[in-house]
């Protein structure tokens, strides 16, 4: 089994459609500028309420990428 070393970044993703979409948006945006993304961990979840309804979802992610 080979050994890998990872670096972590932290990003926040948002979406009016749900937590799943916020996660996907954050990972997709990180992938535009960082190579070798391997995993993510949701560390925070929150949202914005407007007029008694959920208006927006936000997640904070740690994303690990392999160092070459």
PDB file of N, CA, C, O and CB in Angstrom:
ATOM      1  N   UNK A   1       0.840  -1.173   0.000  1.00  0.00           N
ATOM      2  CA  UNK A   1       0.000   0.000   0.000  1.00  0.00           C
ATOM      3  C   UNK A   1       0.888   1.240   0.000  1.00  0.00           C
ATOM      4  O   UNK A   1       1.845   1.320   0.770  1.00  0.00           O
ATOM      5  CB  UNK A   1      -0.957  -0.004   1.214  1.00  0.00           C
ATOM      6  N   UNK A   2       0.578   2.190  -0.848  1.00  0.00           N
ATOM      7  CA  UNK A   2       1.392   3.395  -0.927  1.00  0.00           C
ATOM      8  C   UNK A   2       0.993   4.383   0.167  1.00  0.00           C
ATOM      9  O   UNK A   2      -0.110   4.325   0.711  1.00  0.00           O
ATOM     10  CB  UNK A   2       1.256   4.045  -2.311  1.00  0.00           C
ATOM     11  N   UNK A   3       1.898   5.268   0.467  1.00  0.00           N
ATOM     12  CA  UNK A   3       1.676   6.279   1.490  1.00  0.00           C
ATOM     13  C   UNK A   3       1.350   7.608   0.821  1.00  0.00           C
ATOM     14  O   UNK A   3       1.924   7.944  -0.215  1.00  0.00           O
ATOM     15  CB  UNK A   3       2.912   6.415   2.412  1.00  0.00           C
ATOM     16  N   UNK A   4       0.441   8.352   1.406  1.00  0.00           N
ATOM     17  CA  UNK A   4       0.070   9.663   0.872  1.00  0.00           C
ATOM     18  C   UNK A   4       0.152  10.694   1.977  1.00  0.00           C
ATOM     19  O   UNK A   4      -0.025  10.379   3.154  1.00  0.00           O
ATOM     20  CB  UNK A   4      -1.350   9.636   0.257  1.00  0.00           C
ATOM     21  N   UNK A   5       0.421  11.925   1.588  1.00  0.00           N
ATOM     22  CA  UNK A   5       0.377  13.059   2.500  1.00  0.00           C
ATOM     23  C   UNK A   5      -0.671  14.011   1.953  1.00  0.00           C
ATOM     24  O   UNK A   5      -0.721  14.272   0.751  1.00  0.00           O
ATOM     25  CB  UNK A   5       1.786  13.758   2.646  1.00  0.00           C
ATOM     26  N   UNK A   6      -1.510  14.532   2.847  1.00  0.00           N
ATOM     27  CA  UNK A   6      -2.611  15.395   2.445  1.00  0.00           C
ATOM     28  C   UNK A   6      -2.467  16.775   3.063  1.00  0.00           C
ATOM     29  O   UNK A   6      -1.920  16.928   4.155  1.00  0.00           O
ATOM     30  CB  UNK A   6      -3.948  14.777   2.839  1.00  0.00           C
ATOM     31  N   UNK A   7      -2.952  17.753   2.369  1.00  0.00           N
ATOM     32  CA  UNK A   7      -3.088  19.108   2.883  1.00  0.00           C
ATOM     33  C   UNK A   7      -4.580  19.377   2.988  1.00  0.00           C
ATOM     34  O   UNK A   7      -5.362  18.886   2.174  1.00  0.00           O
ATOM     35  CB  UNK A   7      -2.361  20.172   1.960  1.00  0.00           C
ATOM     36  N   UNK A   8      -4.975  20.156   3.991  1.00  0.00           N
ATOM     37  CA  UNK A   8      -6.379  20.475   4.194  1.00  0.00           C
ATOM     38  C   UNK A   8      -6.646  21.939   3.885  1.00  0.00           C
ATOM     39  O   UNK A   8      -5.853  22.819   4.219  1.00  0.00           O
ATOM     40  CB  UNK A   8      -6.802  20.149   5.625  1.00  0.00           C
ATOM     41  N   UNK A   9      -7.775  22.178   3.242  1.00  0.00           N
ATOM     42  CA  UNK A   9      -8.273  23.537   3.081  1.00  0.00           C
ATOM     43  C   UNK A   9      -9.678  23.578   3.671  1.00  0.00           C
ATOM     44  O   UNK A   9     -10.324  22.540   3.815  1.00  0.00           O
ATOM     45  CB  UNK A   9      -8.267  23.985   1.570  1.00  0.00           C
ATOM     46  N   UNK A  10     -10.142  24.750   4.006  1.00  0.00           N
ATOM     47  CA  UNK A  10     -11.485  24.906   4.532  1.00  0.00           C
ATOM     48  C   UNK A  10     -12.233  25.875   3.635  1.00  0.00           C
ATOM     49  O   UNK A  10     -11.743  26.963   3.335  1.00  0.00           O
ATOM     50  CB  UNK A  10     -11.465  25.402   6.007  1.00  0.00           C
ATOM     51  N   UNK A  11     -13.421  25.474   3.211  1.00  0.00           N
ATOM     52  CA  UNK A  11     -14.252  26.304   2.344  1.00  0.00           C
ATOM     53  C   UNK A  11     -15.681  26.294   2.858  1.00  0.00           C
ATOM     54  O   UNK A  11     -16.087  25.386   3.583  1.00  0.00           O
ATOM     55  CB  UNK A  11     -14.194  25.810   0.878  1.00  0.00           C
ATOM     56  N   UNK A  12     -16.442  27.319   2.472  1.00  0.00           N
ATOM     57  CA  UNK A  12     -17.867  27.384   2.813  1.00  0.00           C
ATOM     58  C   UNK A  12     -18.652  27.417   1.515  1.00  0.00           C
ATOM     59  O   UNK A  12     -18.332  28.178   0.602  1.00  0.00           O
ATOM     60  CB  UNK A  12     -18.196  28.635   3.706  1.00  0.00           C
ATOM     61  N   UNK A  13     -19.681  26.589   1.440  1.00  0.00           N
ATOM     62  CA  UNK A  13     -20.554  26.553   0.270  1.00  0.00           C
ATOM     63  C   UNK A  13     -21.960  26.955   0.671  1.00  0.00           C
ATOM     64  O   UNK A  13     -22.402  26.682   1.787  1.00  0.00           O
ATOM     65  CB  UNK A  13     -20.556  25.153  -0.378  1.00  0.00           C
ATOM     66  N   UNK A  14     -22.658  27.606  -0.247  1.00  0.00           N
ATOM     67  CA  UNK A  14     -24.023  28.041   0.032  1.00  0.00           C
ATOM     68  C   UNK A  14     -24.946  27.654  -1.117  1.00  0.00           C
ATOM     69  O   UNK A  14     -24.508  27.477  -2.254  1.00  0.00           O
ATOM     70  CB  UNK A  14     -24.071  29.560   0.269  1.00  0.00           C
ATOM     71  N   UNK A  15     -26.224  27.528  -0.799  1.00  0.00           N
ATOM     72  CA  UNK A  15     -27.227  27.207  -1.810  1.00  0.00           C
ATOM     73  C   UNK A  15     -28.615  27.500  -1.263  1.00  0.00           C
ATOM     74  O   UNK A  15     -28.869  27.295  -0.076  1.00  0.00           O
ATOM     75  CB  UNK A  15     -27.117  25.729  -2.249  1.00  0.00           C
ATOM     76  N   UNK A  16     -29.516  27.979  -2.116  1.00  0.00           N
ATOM     77  CA  UNK A  16     -30.909  28.111  -1.700  1.00  0.00           C
ATOM     78  C   UNK A  16     -31.664  26.782  -1.812  1.00  0.00           C
ATOM     79  O   UNK A  16     -32.822  26.696  -1.406  1.00  0.00           O
ATOM     80  CB  UNK A  16     -31.605  29.178  -2.540  1.00  0.00           C
ATOM     81  N   UNK A  17     -31.014  25.738  -2.362  1.00  0.00           N
ATOM     82  CA  UNK A  17     -31.689  24.474  -2.669  1.00  0.00           C
ATOM     83  C   UNK A  17     -31.466  23.361  -1.649  1.00  0.00           C
ATOM     84  O   UNK A  17     -32.205  22.376  -1.658  1.00  0.00           O
ATOM     85  CB  UNK A  17     -31.243  23.997  -3.996  1.00  0.00           C
ATOM     86  N   UNK A  18     -30.479  23.484  -0.777  1.00  0.00           N
ATOM     87  CA  UNK A  18     -30.269  22.446   0.228  1.00  0.00           C
ATOM     88  C   UNK A  18     -28.802  22.252   0.553  1.00  0.00           C
ATOM     89  O   UNK A  18     -27.916  22.766  -0.130  1.00  0.00           O
ATOM     90  CB  UNK A  18     -30.860  21.141  -0.240  1.00  0.00           C
ATOM     91  N   UNK A  19     -28.566  21.484   1.632  1.00  0.00           N
ATOM     92  CA  UNK A  19     -27.199  21.218   2.064  1.00  0.00           C
ATOM     93  C   UNK A  19     -26.419  20.428   1.025  1.00  0.00           C
ATOM     94  O   UNK A  19     -25.243  20.705   0.790  1.00  0.00           O
ATOM     95  CB  UNK A  19     -27.203  20.470   3.379  1.00  0.00           C
ATOM     96  N   UNK A  20     -27.058  19.451   0.402  1.00  0.00           N
ATOM     97  CA  UNK A  20     -26.394  18.636  -0.609  1.00  0.00           C
ATOM     98  C   UNK A  20     -25.868  19.508  -1.738  1.00  0.00           C
ATOM     99  O   UNK A  20     -24.734  19.332  -2.183  1.00  0.00           O
ATOM    100  CB  UNK A  20     -27.351  17.575  -1.161  1.00  0.00           C
ATOM    101  N   UNK A  21     -26.671  20.432  -2.197  1.00  0.00           N
ATOM    102  CA  UNK A  21     -26.251  21.329  -3.277  1.00  0.00           C
ATOM    103  C   UNK A  21     -25.135  22.261  -2.808  1.00  0.00           C
ATOM    104  O   UNK A  21     -24.216  22.553  -3.574  1.00  0.00           O
ATOM    105  CB  UNK A  21     -27.446  22.151  -3.788  1.00  0.00           C
ATOM    106  N   UNK A  22     -25.203  22.726  -1.575  1.00  0.00           N
ATOM    107  CA  UNK A  22     -24.145  23.588  -1.043  1.00  0.00           C
ATOM    108  C   UNK A  22     -22.810  22.848  -0.995  1.00  0.00           C
ATOM    109  O   UNK A  22     -21.771  23.426  -1.312  1.00  0.00           O
ATOM    110  CB  UNK A  22     -24.519  24.092   0.361  1.00  0.00           C
ATOM    111  N   UNK A  23     -22.832  21.577  -0.604  1.00  0.00           N
ATOM    112  CA  UNK A  23     -21.614  20.747  -0.582  1.00  0.00           C
ATOM    113  C   UNK A  23     -21.066  20.582  -1.992  1.00  0.00           C
ATOM    114  O   UNK A  23     -19.871  20.764  -2.226  1.00  0.00           O
ATOM    115  CB  UNK A  23     -21.902  19.357   0.044  1.00  0.00           C
ATOM    116  N   UNK A  24     -21.940  20.239  -2.926  1.00  0.00           N
ATOM    117  CA  UNK A  24     -21.496  20.036  -4.311  1.00  0.00           C
ATOM    118  C   UNK A  24     -20.914  21.308  -4.906  1.00  0.00           C
ATOM    119  O   UNK A  24     -19.916  21.252  -5.626  1.00  0.00           O
ATOM    120  CB  UNK A  24     -22.655  19.548  -5.175  1.00  0.00           C
ATOM    121  N   UNK A  25     -21.522  22.460  -4.617  1.00  0.00           N
ATOM    122  CA  UNK A  25     -21.016  23.734  -5.129  1.00  0.00           C
ATOM    123  C   UNK A  25     -19.628  24.037  -4.561  1.00  0.00           C
ATOM    124  O   UNK A  25     -18.746  24.495  -5.287  1.00  0.00           O
ATOM    125  CB  UNK A  25     -21.991  24.875  -4.786  1.00  0.00           C
ATOM    126  N   UNK A  26     -19.437  23.782  -3.264  1.00  0.00           N
ATOM    127  CA  UNK A  26     -18.142  24.050  -2.632  1.00  0.00           C
ATOM    128  C   UNK A  26     -17.046  23.160  -3.204  1.00  0.00           C
ATOM    129  O   UNK A  26     -15.954  23.640  -3.509  1.00  0.00           O
ATOM    130  CB  UNK A  26     -18.237  23.847  -1.122  1.00  0.00           C
ATOM    131  N   UNK A  27     -17.329  21.867  -3.352  1.00  0.00           N
ATOM    132  CA  UNK A  27     -16.327  20.944  -3.892  1.00  0.00           C
ATOM    133  C   UNK A  27     -16.009  21.288  -5.347  1.00  0.00           C
ATOM    134  O   UNK A  27     -14.842  21.276  -5.741  1.00  0.00           O
ATOM    135  CB  UNK A  27     -16.822  19.483  -3.785  1.00  0.00           C
ATOM    136  N   UNK A  28     -17.016  21.591  -6.139  1.00  0.00           N
ATOM    137  CA  UNK A  28     -16.796  21.929  -7.553  1.00  0.00           C
ATOM    138  C   UNK A  28     -15.937  23.188  -7.685  1.00  0.00           C
ATOM    139  O   UNK A  28     -15.049  23.249  -8.535  1.00  0.00           O
ATOM    140  CB  UNK A  28     -18.147  22.131  -8.276  1.00  0.00           C
ATOM    141  N   UNK A  29     -16.199  24.179  -6.856  1.00  0.00           N
ATOM    142  CA  UNK A  29     -15.425  25.420  -6.927  1.00  0.00           C
ATOM    143  C   UNK A  29     -13.982  25.177  -6.492  1.00  0.00           C
ATOM    144  O   UNK A  29     -13.054  25.696  -7.113  1.00  0.00           O
ATOM    145  CB  UNK A  29     -16.070  26.511  -6.050  1.00  0.00           C
ATOM    146  N   UNK A  30     -13.786  24.395  -5.430  1.00  0.00           N
ATOM    147  CA  UNK A  30     -12.421  24.084  -4.984  1.00  0.00           C
ATOM    148  C   UNK A  30     -11.659  23.319  -6.060  1.00  0.00           C
ATOM    149  O   UNK A  30     -10.461  23.532  -6.247  1.00  0.00           O
ATOM    150  CB  UNK A  30     -12.453  23.267  -3.680  1.00  0.00           C
ATOM    151  N   UNK A  31     -12.349  22.430  -6.765  1.00  0.00           N
ATOM    152  CA  UNK A  31     -11.708  21.617  -7.803  1.00  0.00           C
ATOM    153  C   UNK A  31     -11.230  22.456  -8.988  1.00  0.00           C
ATOM    154  O   UNK A  31     -10.382  22.007  -9.760  1.00  0.00           O
ATOM    155  CB  UNK A  31     -12.673  20.547  -8.292  1.00  0.00           C
ATOM    156  N   UNK A  32     -11.764  23.667  -9.139  1.00  0.00           N
ATOM    157  CA  UNK A  32     -11.319  24.544 -10.227  1.00  0.00           C
ATOM    158  C   UNK A  32      -9.884  25.027 -10.018  1.00  0.00           C
ATOM    159  O   UNK A  32      -9.186  25.338 -10.984  1.00  0.00           O
ATOM    160  CB  UNK A  32     -12.254  25.744 -10.350  1.00  0.00           C
ATOM    161  N   UNK A  33      -9.444  25.091  -8.761  1.00  0.00           N
ATOM    162  CA  UNK A  33      -8.113  25.645  -8.515  1.00  0.00           C
ATOM    163  C   UNK A  33      -7.172  24.724  -7.730  1.00  0.00           C
ATOM    164  O   UNK A  33      -5.999  25.049  -7.553  1.00  0.00           O
ATOM    165  CB  UNK A  33      -8.252  26.931  -7.781  1.00  0.00           C
ATOM    166  N   UNK A  34      -7.677  23.577  -7.258  1.00  0.00           N
ATOM    167  CA  UNK A  34      -6.839  22.654  -6.486  1.00  0.00           C
ATOM    168  C   UNK A  34      -6.924  21.271  -7.124  1.00  0.00           C
ATOM    169  O   UNK A  34      -8.014  20.764  -7.387  1.00  0.00           O
ATOM    170  CB  UNK A  34      -7.282  22.603  -4.981  1.00  0.00           C
ATOM    171  N   UNK A  35      -5.762  20.669  -7.368  1.00  0.00           N
ATOM    172  CA  UNK A  35      -5.712  19.329  -7.951  1.00  0.00           C
ATOM    173  C   UNK A  35      -5.710  18.262  -6.860  1.00  0.00           C
ATOM    174  O   UNK A  35      -5.400  18.544  -5.703  1.00  0.00           O
ATOM    175  CB  UNK A  35      -4.469  19.178  -8.841  1.00  0.00           C
ATOM    176  N   UNK A  36      -6.055  17.054  -7.235  1.00  0.00           N
ATOM    177  CA  UNK A  36      -5.959  15.859  -6.395  1.00  0.00           C
ATOM    178  C   UNK A  36      -6.870  15.887  -5.169  1.00  0.00           C
ATOM    179  O   UNK A  36      -6.498  15.374  -4.114  1.00  0.00           O
ATOM    180  CB  UNK A  36      -4.544  15.679  -5.948  1.00  0.00           C
ATOM    181  N   UNK A  37      -8.065  16.484  -5.295  1.00  0.00           N
ATOM    182  CA  UNK A  37      -9.009  16.441  -4.178  1.00  0.00           C
ATOM    183  C   UNK A  37      -9.392  14.993  -3.930  1.00  0.00           C
ATOM    184  O   UNK A  37      -9.700  14.259  -4.869  1.00  0.00           O
ATOM    185  CB  UNK A  37     -10.275  17.313  -4.465  1.00  0.00           C
ATOM    186  N   UNK A  38      -9.375  14.575  -2.662  1.00  0.00           N
ATOM    187  CA  UNK A  38      -9.663  13.177  -2.348  1.00  0.00           C
ATOM    188  C   UNK A  38     -10.853  12.985  -1.422  1.00  0.00           C
ATOM    189  O   UNK A  38     -11.566  11.991  -1.553  1.00  0.00           O
ATOM    190  CB  UNK A  38      -8.464  12.548  -1.734  1.00  0.00           C
ATOM    191  N   UNK A  39     -11.090  13.894  -0.499  1.00  0.00           N
ATOM    192  CA  UNK A  39     -12.168  13.672   0.463  1.00  0.00           C
ATOM    193  C   UNK A  39     -12.631  15.003   1.047  1.00  0.00           C
ATOM    194  O   UNK A  39     -11.947  16.020   0.929  1.00  0.00           O
ATOM    195  CB  UNK A  39     -11.707  12.718   1.590  1.00  0.00           C
ATOM    196  N   UNK A  40     -13.799  14.979   1.676  1.00  0.00           N
ATOM    197  CA  UNK A  40     -14.291  16.159   2.374  1.00  0.00           C
ATOM    198  C   UNK A  40     -14.967  15.732   3.672  1.00  0.00           C
ATOM    199  O   UNK A  40     -15.399  14.590   3.827  1.00  0.00           O
ATOM    200  CB  UNK A  40     -15.273  16.964   1.481  1.00  0.00           C
ATOM    201  N   UNK A  41     -15.044  16.679   4.593  1.00  0.00           N
ATOM    202  CA  UNK A  41     -15.733  16.477   5.863  1.00  0.00           C
ATOM    203  C   UNK A  41     -16.540  17.735   6.154  1.00  0.00           C
ATOM    204  O   UNK A  41     -15.992  18.838   6.160  1.00  0.00           O
ATOM    205  CB  UNK A  41     -14.723  16.162   7.028  1.00  0.00           C
ATOM    206  N   UNK A  42     -17.833  17.579   6.393  1.00  0.00           N
ATOM    207  CA  UNK A  42     -18.672  18.716   6.771  1.00  0.00           C
ATOM    208  C   UNK A  42     -18.423  18.997   8.249  1.00  0.00           C
ATOM    209  O   UNK A  42     -18.618  18.123   9.093  1.00  0.00           O
ATOM    210  CB  UNK A  42     -20.200  18.433   6.488  1.00  0.00           C
ATOM    211  N   UNK A  43     -17.994  20.218   8.559  1.00  0.00           N
ATOM    212  CA  UNK A  43     -17.702  20.575   9.945  1.00  0.00           C
ATOM    213  C   UNK A  43     -18.768  21.474  10.556  1.00  0.00           C
ATOM    214  O   UNK A  43     -18.914  21.527  11.777  1.00  0.00           O
ATOM    215  CB  UNK A  43     -16.360  21.256  10.027  1.00  0.00           C
ATOM    216  N   UNK A  44     -19.516  22.183   9.706  1.00  0.00           N
ATOM    217  CA  UNK A  44     -20.572  23.061  10.201  1.00  0.00           C
ATOM    218  C   UNK A  44     -21.719  23.084   9.200  1.00  0.00           C
ATOM    219  O   UNK A  44     -21.511  23.005   7.990  1.00  0.00           O
ATOM    220  CB  UNK A  44     -20.034  24.494  10.451  1.00  0.00           C
ATOM    221  N   UNK A  45     -22.916  23.193   9.722  1.00  0.00           N
ATOM    222  CA  UNK A  45     -24.105  23.361   8.886  1.00  0.00           C
ATOM    223  C   UNK A  45     -24.949  24.461   9.514  1.00  0.00           C
ATOM    224  O   UNK A  45     -25.152  24.483  10.728  1.00  0.00           O
ATOM    225  CB  UNK A  45     -24.921  22.015   8.752  1.00  0.00           C
ATOM    226  N   UNK A  46     -25.435  25.366   8.687  1.00  0.00           N
ATOM    227  CA  UNK A  46     -26.307  26.427   9.182  1.00  0.00           C
ATOM    228  C   UNK A  46     -27.183  26.912   8.044  1.00  0.00           C
ATOM    229  O   UNK A  46     -27.003  26.513   6.893  1.00  0.00           O
ATOM    230  CB  UNK A  46     -25.485  27.599   9.784  1.00  0.00           C
ATOM    231  N   UNK A  47     -28.119  27.762   8.369  1.00  0.00           N
ATOM    232  CA  UNK A  47     -28.987  28.306   7.341  1.00  0.00           C
ATOM    233  C   UNK A  47     -29.545  29.648   7.730  1.00  0.00           C
ATOM    234  O   UNK A  47     -29.381  30.119   8.856  1.00  0.00           O
ATOM    235  CB  UNK A  47     -30.106  27.357   7.050  1.00  0.00           C
ATOM    236  N   UNK A  48     -30.202  30.247   6.777  1.00  0.00           N
ATOM    237  CA  UNK A  48     -30.826  31.556   6.958  1.00  0.00           C
ATOM    238  C   UNK A  48     -32.336  31.382   6.872  1.00  0.00           C
ATOM    239  O   UNK A  48     -32.852  30.742   5.955  1.00  0.00           O
ATOM    240  CB  UNK A  48     -30.317  32.584   5.893  1.00  0.00           C
ATOM    241  N   UNK A  49     -33.029  31.956   7.834  1.00  0.00           N
ATOM    242  CA  UNK A  49     -34.497  31.860   7.872  1.00  0.00           C
ATOM    243  C   UNK A  49     -35.088  33.214   7.498  1.00  0.00           C
ATOM    244  O   UNK A  49     -34.671  34.254   8.007  1.00  0.00           O
ATOM    245  CB  UNK A  49     -35.002  31.407   9.287  1.00  0.00           C
ATOM    246  N   UNK A  50     -36.063  33.178   6.602  1.00  0.00           N
ATOM    247  CA  UNK A  50     -36.768  34.392   6.195  1.00  0.00           C
ATOM    248  C   UNK A  50     -38.264  34.104   6.218  1.00  0.00           C
ATOM    249  O   UNK A  50     -38.726  33.163   5.572  1.00  0.00           O
ATOM    250  CB  UNK A  50     -36.306  34.873   4.776  1.00  0.00           C
ATOM    251  N   UNK A  51     -39.008  34.894   6.943  1.00  0.00           N
ATOM    252  CA  UNK A  51     -40.466  34.756   7.035  1.00  0.00           C
ATOM    253  C   UNK A  51     -40.887  33.347   7.456  1.00  0.00           C
ATOM    254  O   UNK A  51     -41.852  32.790   6.935  1.00  0.00           O
ATOM    255  CB  UNK A  51     -41.107  35.104   5.697  1.00  0.00           C
ATOM    256  N   UNK A  52     -40.144  32.787   8.408  1.00  0.00           N
ATOM    257  CA  UNK A  52     -40.492  31.475   8.937  1.00  0.00           C
ATOM    258  C   UNK A  52     -40.157  30.306   8.033  1.00  0.00           C
ATOM    259  O   UNK A  52     -40.575  29.180   8.303  1.00  0.00           O
ATOM    260  CB  UNK A  52     -41.921  31.441   9.233  1.00  0.00           C
ATOM    261  N   UNK A  53     -39.410  30.550   6.963  1.00  0.00           N
ATOM    262  CA  UNK A  53     -39.027  29.500   6.007  1.00  0.00           C
ATOM    263  C   UNK A  53     -37.511  29.499   5.833  1.00  0.00           C
ATOM    264  O   UNK A  53     -36.852  30.528   5.983  1.00  0.00           O
ATOM    265  CB  UNK A  53     -39.736  29.710   4.630  1.00  0.00           C
ATOM    266  N   UNK A  54     -36.977  28.330   5.515  1.00  0.00           N
ATOM    267  CA  UNK A  54     -35.541  28.255   5.217  1.00  0.00           C
ATOM    268  C   UNK A  54     -35.302  28.930   3.875  1.00  0.00           C
ATOM    269  O   UNK A  54     -35.879  28.550   2.856  1.00  0.00           O
ATOM    270  CB  UNK A  54     -35.031  26.766   5.199  1.00  0.00           C
ATOM    271  N   UNK A  55     -34.434  29.942   3.896  1.00  0.00           N
ATOM    272  CA  UNK A  55     -34.153  30.707   2.679  1.00  0.00           C
ATOM    273  C   UNK A  55     -32.813  30.328   2.046  1.00  0.00           C
ATOM    274  O   UNK A  55     -32.639  30.450   0.834  1.00  0.00           O
ATOM    275  CB  UNK A  55     -34.167  32.193   2.990  1.00  0.00           C
ATOM    276  N   UNK A  56     -31.870  29.870   2.867  1.00  0.00           N
ATOM    277  CA  UNK A  56     -30.543  29.579   2.344  1.00  0.00           C
ATOM    278  C   UNK A  56     -29.843  28.590   3.257  1.00  0.00           C
ATOM    279  O   UNK A  56     -30.049  28.603   4.470  1.00  0.00           O
ATOM    280  CB  UNK A  56     -29.712  30.868   2.199  1.00  0.00           C
ATOM    281  N   UNK A  57     -29.013  27.728   2.673  1.00  0.00           N
ATOM    282  CA  UNK A  57     -28.258  26.716   3.395  1.00  0.00           C
ATOM    283  C   UNK A  57     -26.767  27.035   3.272  1.00  0.00           C
ATOM    284  O   UNK A  57     -26.311  27.482   2.219  1.00  0.00           O
ATOM    285  CB  UNK A  57     -28.574  25.288   2.852  1.00  0.00           C
ATOM    286  N   UNK A  58     -26.008  26.804   4.349  1.00  0.00           N
ATOM    287  CA  UNK A  58     -24.563  27.012   4.305  1.00  0.00           C
ATOM    288  C   UNK A  58     -23.874  25.851   5.000  1.00  0.00           C
ATOM    289  O   UNK A  58     -24.321  25.383   6.048  1.00  0.00           O
ATOM    290  CB  UNK A  58     -24.169  28.360   4.964  1.00  0.00           C
ATOM    291  N   UNK A  59     -22.782  25.394   4.406  1.00  0.00           N
ATOM    292  CA  UNK A  59     -21.955  24.343   4.997  1.00  0.00           C
ATOM    293  C   UNK A  59     -20.504  24.799   4.989  1.00  0.00           C
ATOM    294  O   UNK A  59     -20.073  25.521   4.090  1.00  0.00           O
ATOM    295  CB  UNK A  59     -22.117  22.996   4.229  1.00  0.00           C
ATOM    296  N   UNK A  60     -19.762  24.375   5.991  1.00  0.00           N
ATOM    297  CA  UNK A  60     -18.318  24.579   6.023  1.00  0.00           C
ATOM    298  C   UNK A  60     -17.698  23.196   5.890  1.00  0.00           C
ATOM    299  O   UNK A  60     -18.069  22.260   6.599  1.00  0.00           O
ATOM    300  CB  UNK A  60     -17.843  25.320   7.350  1.00  0.00           C
ATOM    301  N   UNK A  61     -16.751  23.088   4.973  1.00  0.00           N
ATOM    302  CA  UNK A  61     -16.112  21.808   4.671  1.00  0.00           C
ATOM    303  C   UNK A  61     -14.612  21.890   4.874  1.00  0.00           C
ATOM    304  O   UNK A  61     -13.995  22.919   4.599  1.00  0.00           O
ATOM    305  CB  UNK A  61     -16.423  21.376   3.240  1.00  0.00           C
ATOM    306  N   UNK A  62     -14.028  20.806   5.355  1.00  0.00           N
ATOM    307  CA  UNK A  62     -12.610  20.585   5.234  1.00  0.00           C
ATOM    308  C   UNK A  62     -12.451  19.678   4.025  1.00  0.00           C
ATOM    309  O   UNK A  62     -13.131  18.657   3.912  1.00  0.00           O
ATOM    310  CB  UNK A  62     -11.982  19.962   6.549  1.00  0.00           C
ATOM    311  N   UNK A  63     -11.560  20.049   3.129  1.00  0.00           N
ATOM    312  CA  UNK A  63     -11.299  19.254   1.927  1.00  0.00           C
ATOM    313  C   UNK A  63      -9.836  18.845   1.947  1.00  0.00           C
ATOM    314  O   UNK A  63      -8.949  19.680   2.125  1.00  0.00           O
ATOM    315  CB  UNK A  63     -11.646  20.053   0.616  1.00  0.00           C
ATOM    316  N   UNK A  64      -9.592  17.552   1.764  1.00  0.00           N
ATOM    317  CA  UNK A  64      -8.227  17.040   1.739  1.00  0.00           C
ATOM    318  C   UNK A  64      -7.777  16.780   0.316  1.00  0.00           C
ATOM    319  O   UNK A  64      -8.518  16.217  -0.490  1.00  0.00           O
ATOM    320  CB  UNK A  64      -8.116  15.763   2.567  1.00  0.00           C
ATOM    321  N   UNK A  65      -6.548  17.199   0.011  1.00  0.00           N
ATOM    322  CA  UNK A  65      -5.978  16.895  -1.294  1.00  0.00           C
ATOM    323  C   UNK A  65      -4.563  16.370  -1.125  1.00  0.00           C
ATOM    324  O   UNK A  65      -3.816  16.792  -0.243  1.00  0.00           O
ATOM    325  CB  UNK A  65      -5.989  18.140  -2.203  1.00  0.00           C
ATOM    326  N   UNK A  66      -4.219  15.430  -2.004  1.00  0.00           N
ATOM    327  CA  UNK A  66      -2.911  14.782  -1.962  1.00  0.00           C
ATOM    328  C   UNK A  66      -1.811  15.722  -2.410  1.00  0.00           C
ATOM    329  O   UNK A  66      -1.944  16.431  -3.407  1.00  0.00           O
ATOM    330  CB  UNK A  66      -2.910  13.537  -2.829  1.00  0.00           C
ATOM    331  N   UNK A  67      -0.725  15.716  -1.660  1.00  0.00           N
ATOM    332  CA  UNK A  67       0.467  16.433  -2.091  1.00  0.00           C
ATOM    333  C   UNK A  67       1.307  15.502  -2.961  1.00  0.00           C
ATOM    334  O   UNK A  67       1.552  14.352  -2.594  1.00  0.00           O
ATOM    335  CB  UNK A  67       1.287  16.951  -0.868  1.00  0.00           C
ATOM    336  N   UNK A  68       1.731  15.986  -4.074  1.00  0.00           N
ATOM    337  CA  UNK A  68       2.538  15.179  -4.998  1.00  0.00           C
ATOM    338  C   UNK A  68       4.005  15.327  -4.696  1.00  0.00           C
ATOM    339  O   UNK A  68       4.838  14.722  -5.370  1.00  0.00           O
ATOM    340  CB  UNK A  68       2.267  15.574  -6.445  1.00  0.00           C
TER     341      UNK A  68
END
